[in-house]
């Protein structure tokens, strides 16, 4: 009997989607189809591939309102923000299609000793794309479009939390006229993903997700030495310098910390503030954060929705509680956010001070609406603390002096 999965909405606990996971027969059919389609697809003229892929990109999200509503019910982002990701899918997809002729053109090296020399980029074959739930359209387009226009066939395994995205992508591929086998979807658990990576017909793996997930992907890929691109977690720091515009910095860092309920790979997770502006920064940060409206993300006035699952909320709260027990002080009163609901993952945002790097809130990925804020003496201390991390995804420096920002950036 096949295993199955259910997608539970963080908005109201309803079942959004239910389906059996794909078994061996379906996996074989999909991989065989992708492998068979590869040779025909790679031989298709680049201009024709680009035309079909552009059509696919546009068809996938042409029902904008429905796509936005589906995004909200699946993973909880406020409906007012859903359009930004849909626009990002279109912008990135179209841009990558437009860049393909230049990016894939031969690199001419010039003749030498009677030899004609050039570098040509060749497609690899079947590409497995494993996409996450937190930005289910953006993370998918980042891998799908480059793989397809380059002449690869693609098998997409999307998150069990956002299966309606996978359904729309699959339907759009058919409607756009992509040949059979060029873009297909599989529904797999972790073991199923490892089995597919182990199949000799898979030539490359593109994964976006957690560090633990990345380790599992790398382990499976290492058995075949198949190539893998991994975009994993972060503990992204921000440094507010002594000459920063405090109000502007605070407003942007509240957005960076709490947008998408803090569930962003490149979201702000720790903030270091120069002692000269520490107090006014905290005042501005708290005032701005208290303007957030936590509530039902289907309501257009809501600016902060639930985190994706109850167990995620429990893990985030554990980091907050541990830090407070160890001496951290919360700046935001959860009671101010009246829609925080026990039993559903509606979490009030939180900012903690009197924190240090012995606390998980400052050293491990939180991936939720919580951030730690530390006072620093000078640039040197800020740089040392920013670099005191196992992660290295993004960082930001807030100052009115561009040269100062660039000098700090080279040391982070």
PDB file of C-alpha atoms in Angstrom, residues 61-234:
ATOM      1  CA  UNK A  61       0.714  32.150 -12.672  1.00  0.00           C
ATOM      2  CA  UNK A  62      -1.746  33.779 -15.079  1.00  0.00           C
ATOM      3  CA  UNK A  63      -4.592  33.235 -12.580  1.00  0.00           C
ATOM      4  CA  UNK A  64      -2.900  35.662 -10.214  1.00  0.00           C
ATOM      5  CA  UNK A  65      -5.618  35.972  -7.577  1.00  0.00           C
ATOM      6  CA  UNK A  66      -6.134  32.222  -7.311  1.00  0.00           C
ATOM      7  CA  UNK A  67      -2.387  31.589  -7.110  1.00  0.00           C
ATOM      8  CA  UNK A  68      -2.061  34.170  -4.340  1.00  0.00           C
ATOM      9  CA  UNK A  69      -4.961  32.709  -2.360  1.00  0.00           C
ATOM     10  CA  UNK A  70      -3.520  29.198  -2.711  1.00  0.00           C
ATOM     11  CA  UNK A  71      -0.154  30.412  -1.482  1.00  0.00           C
ATOM     12  CA  UNK A  72      -1.750  31.910   1.616  1.00  0.00           C
ATOM     13  CA  UNK A  73      -3.804  28.860   2.551  1.00  0.00           C
ATOM     14  CA  UNK A  74      -0.867  26.486   2.044  1.00  0.00           C
ATOM     15  CA  UNK A  75       1.878  28.255   3.994  1.00  0.00           C
ATOM     16  CA  UNK A  76       0.310  31.252   5.721  1.00  0.00           C
ATOM     17  CA  UNK A  77       1.837  34.300   4.073  1.00  0.00           C
ATOM     18  CA  UNK A  78      -0.529  37.298   4.128  1.00  0.00           C
ATOM     19  CA  UNK A  79      -2.484  37.531   0.894  1.00  0.00           C
ATOM     20  CA  UNK A  80      -1.400  41.145   0.538  1.00  0.00           C
ATOM     21  CA  UNK A  81       2.184  39.899   0.043  1.00  0.00           C
ATOM     22  CA  UNK A  82       1.472  36.980  -2.281  1.00  0.00           C
ATOM     23  CA  UNK A  83       1.589  39.084  -5.412  1.00  0.00           C
ATOM     24  CA  UNK A  84       5.216  39.997  -4.785  1.00  0.00           C
ATOM     25  CA  UNK A  85       6.354  36.395  -5.119  1.00  0.00           C
ATOM     26  CA  UNK A  86       4.204  35.836  -8.194  1.00  0.00           C
ATOM     27  CA  UNK A  87       5.736  38.956  -9.726  1.00  0.00           C
ATOM     28  CA  UNK A  88       9.165  37.636  -8.778  1.00  0.00           C
ATOM     29  CA  UNK A  89       8.464  34.331 -10.546  1.00  0.00           C
ATOM     30  CA  UNK A  90       7.547  36.240 -13.709  1.00  0.00           C
ATOM     31  CA  UNK A  91      10.434  38.706 -13.522  1.00  0.00           C
ATOM     32  CA  UNK A  92      13.087  36.079 -12.818  1.00  0.00           C
ATOM     33  CA  UNK A  93      11.663  33.622 -15.321  1.00  0.00           C
ATOM     34  CA  UNK A  94      11.454  36.139 -18.155  1.00  0.00           C
ATOM     35  CA  UNK A  95      14.873  37.589 -17.333  1.00  0.00           C
ATOM     36  CA  UNK A  96      16.575  34.192 -17.385  1.00  0.00           C
ATOM     37  CA  UNK A  97      14.911  33.323 -20.680  1.00  0.00           C
ATOM     38  CA  UNK A  98      16.079  36.640 -22.160  1.00  0.00           C
ATOM     39  CA  UNK A  99      19.632  36.081 -20.922  1.00  0.00           C
ATOM     40  CA  UNK A 100      19.837  32.521 -22.257  1.00  0.00           C
ATOM     41  CA  UNK A 101      21.142  33.292 -25.789  1.00  0.00           C
ATOM     42  CA  UNK A 102      24.026  35.312 -24.381  1.00  0.00           C
ATOM     43  CA  UNK A 103      24.671  33.054 -21.385  1.00  0.00           C
ATOM     44  CA  UNK A 104      24.692  29.871 -23.481  1.00  0.00           C
ATOM     45  CA  UNK A 105      26.630  31.248 -26.446  1.00  0.00           C
ATOM     46  CA  UNK A 106      29.977  29.683 -27.305  1.00  0.00           C
ATOM     47  CA  UNK A 107      33.013  31.384 -25.806  1.00  0.00           C
ATOM     48  CA  UNK A 108      35.384  31.958 -28.703  1.00  0.00           C
ATOM     49  CA  UNK A 109      39.047  31.602 -27.768  1.00  0.00           C
ATOM     50  CA  UNK A 110      40.519  32.432 -31.179  1.00  0.00           C
ATOM     51  CA  UNK A 111      42.575  30.342 -33.516  1.00  0.00           C
ATOM     52  CA  UNK A 112      45.949  28.979 -32.482  1.00  0.00           C
ATOM     53  CA  UNK A 113      48.371  26.878 -34.521  1.00  0.00           C
ATOM     54  CA  UNK A 114      45.634  26.050 -37.004  1.00  0.00           C
ATOM     55  CA  UNK A 115      43.119  24.983 -34.342  1.00  0.00           C
ATOM     56  CA  UNK A 116      39.702  26.569 -33.852  1.00  0.00           C
ATOM     57  CA  UNK A 117      39.118  26.824 -30.119  1.00  0.00           C
ATOM     58  CA  UNK A 118      35.895  27.504 -28.250  1.00  0.00           C
ATOM     59  CA  UNK A 119      34.060  26.554 -25.067  1.00  0.00           C
ATOM     60  CA  UNK A 120      30.513  25.270 -25.441  1.00  0.00           C
ATOM     61  CA  UNK A 121      28.057  24.707 -22.608  1.00  0.00           C
ATOM     62  CA  UNK A 122      26.254  21.400 -22.983  1.00  0.00           C
ATOM     63  CA  UNK A 123      23.134  20.263 -21.090  1.00  0.00           C
ATOM     64  CA  UNK A 124      23.701  17.529 -18.534  1.00  0.00           C
ATOM     65  CA  UNK A 125      20.537  15.455 -18.861  1.00  0.00           C
ATOM     66  CA  UNK A 126      17.834  14.911 -16.246  1.00  0.00           C
ATOM     67  CA  UNK A 127      17.884  17.541 -13.473  1.00  0.00           C
ATOM     68  CA  UNK A 128      16.119  16.882 -10.159  1.00  0.00           C
ATOM     69  CA  UNK A 129      14.812  20.095  -8.561  1.00  0.00           C
ATOM     70  CA  UNK A 130      13.844  19.866  -4.871  1.00  0.00           C
ATOM     71  CA  UNK A 131      12.012  23.027  -3.817  1.00  0.00           C
ATOM     72  CA  UNK A 132      10.861  24.247  -0.356  1.00  0.00           C
ATOM     73  CA  UNK A 133       7.627  25.755   0.933  1.00  0.00           C
ATOM     74  CA  UNK A 134       8.714  29.170   2.197  1.00  0.00           C
ATOM     75  CA  UNK A 135       9.060  30.781  -1.267  1.00  0.00           C
ATOM     76  CA  UNK A 136       7.642  27.958  -3.365  1.00  0.00           C
ATOM     77  CA  UNK A 137       7.466  29.889  -6.635  1.00  0.00           C
ATOM     78  CA  UNK A 138      10.747  31.811  -6.438  1.00  0.00           C
ATOM     79  CA  UNK A 139      12.883  28.888  -5.326  1.00  0.00           C
ATOM     80  CA  UNK A 140      11.420  26.724  -8.073  1.00  0.00           C
ATOM     81  CA  UNK A 141      11.885  29.221 -10.913  1.00  0.00           C
ATOM     82  CA  UNK A 142      15.523  29.764  -9.926  1.00  0.00           C
ATOM     83  CA  UNK A 143      16.342  26.205 -11.006  1.00  0.00           C
ATOM     84  CA  UNK A 144      13.580  25.274 -13.441  1.00  0.00           C
ATOM     85  CA  UNK A 145      14.134  27.952 -16.057  1.00  0.00           C
ATOM     86  CA  UNK A 146      17.951  27.767 -16.360  1.00  0.00           C
ATOM     87  CA  UNK A 147      17.797  23.977 -16.564  1.00  0.00           C
ATOM     88  CA  UNK A 148      15.086  23.973 -19.225  1.00  0.00           C
ATOM     89  CA  UNK A 149      16.454  26.674 -21.521  1.00  0.00           C
ATOM     90  CA  UNK A 150      19.890  25.020 -21.363  1.00  0.00           C
ATOM     91  CA  UNK A 151      18.345  21.869 -22.832  1.00  0.00           C
ATOM     92  CA  UNK A 152      17.945  19.709 -19.745  1.00  0.00           C
ATOM     93  CA  UNK A 153      14.789  17.865 -18.776  1.00  0.00           C
ATOM     94  CA  UNK A 154      13.500  18.437 -15.251  1.00  0.00           C
ATOM     95  CA  UNK A 155      11.848  16.375 -12.545  1.00  0.00           C
ATOM     96  CA  UNK A 156      10.403  18.605  -9.806  1.00  0.00           C
ATOM     97  CA  UNK A 157       9.861  17.402  -6.269  1.00  0.00           C
ATOM     98  CA  UNK A 158       8.118  20.196  -4.369  1.00  0.00           C
ATOM     99  CA  UNK A 159       7.441  20.468  -0.652  1.00  0.00           C
ATOM    100  CA  UNK A 160       4.499  18.542   0.762  1.00  0.00           C
ATOM    101  CA  UNK A 161       3.359  21.867   2.246  1.00  0.00           C
ATOM    102  CA  UNK A 162       2.931  23.523  -1.168  1.00  0.00           C
ATOM    103  CA  UNK A 163       1.686  20.818  -3.544  1.00  0.00           C
ATOM    104  CA  UNK A 164      -0.726  23.166  -5.309  1.00  0.00           C
ATOM    105  CA  UNK A 165       2.321  25.006  -6.659  1.00  0.00           C
ATOM    106  CA  UNK A 166       3.613  21.750  -8.129  1.00  0.00           C
ATOM    107  CA  UNK A 167       0.180  21.051  -9.607  1.00  0.00           C
ATOM    108  CA  UNK A 168       0.084  24.431 -11.347  1.00  0.00           C
ATOM    109  CA  UNK A 169       3.636  24.027 -12.645  1.00  0.00           C
ATOM    110  CA  UNK A 170       2.822  20.604 -14.065  1.00  0.00           C
ATOM    111  CA  UNK A 171      -0.366  21.873 -15.725  1.00  0.00           C
ATOM    112  CA  UNK A 172       1.385  24.922 -17.179  1.00  0.00           C
ATOM    113  CA  UNK A 173       4.096  22.735 -18.714  1.00  0.00           C
ATOM    114  CA  UNK A 174       1.427  20.830 -20.638  1.00  0.00           C
ATOM    115  CA  UNK A 175      -0.513  23.939 -21.634  1.00  0.00           C
ATOM    116  CA  UNK A 176       2.660  25.662 -22.845  1.00  0.00           C
ATOM    117  CA  UNK A 177       3.391  22.805 -25.212  1.00  0.00           C
ATOM    118  CA  UNK A 178       6.550  21.539 -23.555  1.00  0.00           C
ATOM    119  CA  UNK A 179       7.160  18.077 -25.041  1.00  0.00           C
ATOM    120  CA  UNK A 180       6.175  15.058 -22.945  1.00  0.00           C
ATOM    121  CA  UNK A 181       8.857  14.216 -20.415  1.00  0.00           C
ATOM    122  CA  UNK A 182      10.557  17.629 -20.423  1.00  0.00           C
ATOM    123  CA  UNK A 183       9.065  18.844 -17.118  1.00  0.00           C
ATOM    124  CA  UNK A 184       7.386  16.412 -14.719  1.00  0.00           C
ATOM    125  CA  UNK A 185       6.451  16.318 -11.041  1.00  0.00           C
ATOM    126  CA  UNK A 186       6.984  13.601  -8.445  1.00  0.00           C
ATOM    127  CA  UNK A 187       5.586  13.395  -4.915  1.00  0.00           C
ATOM    128  CA  UNK A 188       8.233  11.747  -2.731  1.00  0.00           C
ATOM    129  CA  UNK A 189       9.320  11.361   0.883  1.00  0.00           C
ATOM    130  CA  UNK A 190      12.969  11.701   1.943  1.00  0.00           C
ATOM    131  CA  UNK A 191      13.716   8.081   1.106  1.00  0.00           C
ATOM    132  CA  UNK A 192      12.157   8.482  -2.323  1.00  0.00           C
ATOM    133  CA  UNK A 193      14.296  11.550  -3.036  1.00  0.00           C
ATOM    134  CA  UNK A 194      17.444   9.619  -2.088  1.00  0.00           C
ATOM    135  CA  UNK A 195      16.427   6.779  -4.394  1.00  0.00           C
ATOM    136  CA  UNK A 196      15.911   9.154  -7.316  1.00  0.00           C
ATOM    137  CA  UNK A 197      19.287  10.817  -6.718  1.00  0.00           C
ATOM    138  CA  UNK A 198      20.814   7.358  -6.784  1.00  0.00           C
ATOM    139  CA  UNK A 199      19.353   6.617 -10.212  1.00  0.00           C
ATOM    140  CA  UNK A 200      22.043   6.848 -12.940  1.00  0.00           C
ATOM    141  CA  UNK A 201      19.659   8.759 -15.210  1.00  0.00           C
ATOM    142  CA  UNK A 202      19.717  11.775 -12.873  1.00  0.00           C
ATOM    143  CA  UNK A 203      22.590  14.059 -13.882  1.00  0.00           C
ATOM    144  CA  UNK A 204      22.252  16.959 -11.431  1.00  0.00           C
ATOM    145  CA  UNK A 205      20.377  17.944  -8.268  1.00  0.00           C
ATOM    146  CA  UNK A 206      19.261  21.477  -7.333  1.00  0.00           C
ATOM    147  CA  UNK A 207      18.132  21.689  -3.693  1.00  0.00           C
ATOM    148  CA  UNK A 208      16.873  24.570  -1.570  1.00  0.00           C
ATOM    149  CA  UNK A 209      16.073  23.812   2.057  1.00  0.00           C
ATOM    150  CA  UNK A 210      17.438  23.110   5.503  1.00  0.00           C
ATOM    151  CA  UNK A 211      20.993  22.269   6.488  1.00  0.00           C
ATOM    152  CA  UNK A 212      19.894  18.782   7.536  1.00  0.00           C
ATOM    153  CA  UNK A 213      18.200  18.347   4.177  1.00  0.00           C
ATOM    154  CA  UNK A 214      21.354  19.520   2.428  1.00  0.00           C
ATOM    155  CA  UNK A 215      23.437  16.954   4.293  1.00  0.00           C
ATOM    156  CA  UNK A 216      21.013  14.228   3.181  1.00  0.00           C
ATOM    157  CA  UNK A 217      21.127  15.401  -0.451  1.00  0.00           C
ATOM    158  CA  UNK A 218      24.914  15.611  -0.422  1.00  0.00           C
ATOM    159  CA  UNK A 219      25.204  12.156   1.131  1.00  0.00           C
ATOM    160  CA  UNK A 220      22.969  10.632  -1.539  1.00  0.00           C
ATOM    161  CA  UNK A 221      24.737  12.505  -4.347  1.00  0.00           C
ATOM    162  CA  UNK A 222      28.204  11.532  -3.099  1.00  0.00           C
ATOM    163  CA  UNK A 223      27.539   7.872  -3.810  1.00  0.00           C
ATOM    164  CA  UNK A 224      27.490   8.686  -7.534  1.00  0.00           C
ATOM    165  CA  UNK A 225      29.569  11.898  -7.549  1.00  0.00           C
ATOM    166  CA  UNK A 226      26.605  13.566  -9.226  1.00  0.00           C
ATOM    167  CA  UNK A 227      26.674  17.366  -9.180  1.00  0.00           C
ATOM    168  CA  UNK A 228      24.494  19.225  -6.673  1.00  0.00           C
ATOM    169  CA  UNK A 229      23.691  22.878  -6.029  1.00  0.00           C
ATOM    170  CA  UNK A 230      22.639  23.514  -2.419  1.00  0.00           C
ATOM    171  CA  UNK A 231      21.072  26.698  -1.020  1.00  0.00           C
ATOM    172  CA  UNK A 232      20.661  26.031   2.695  1.00  0.00           C
ATOM    173  CA  UNK A 233      20.060  27.863   5.953  1.00  0.00           C
ATOM    174  CA  UNK A 234      21.334  31.135   7.304  1.00  0.00           C
TER     175      UNK A 234
END
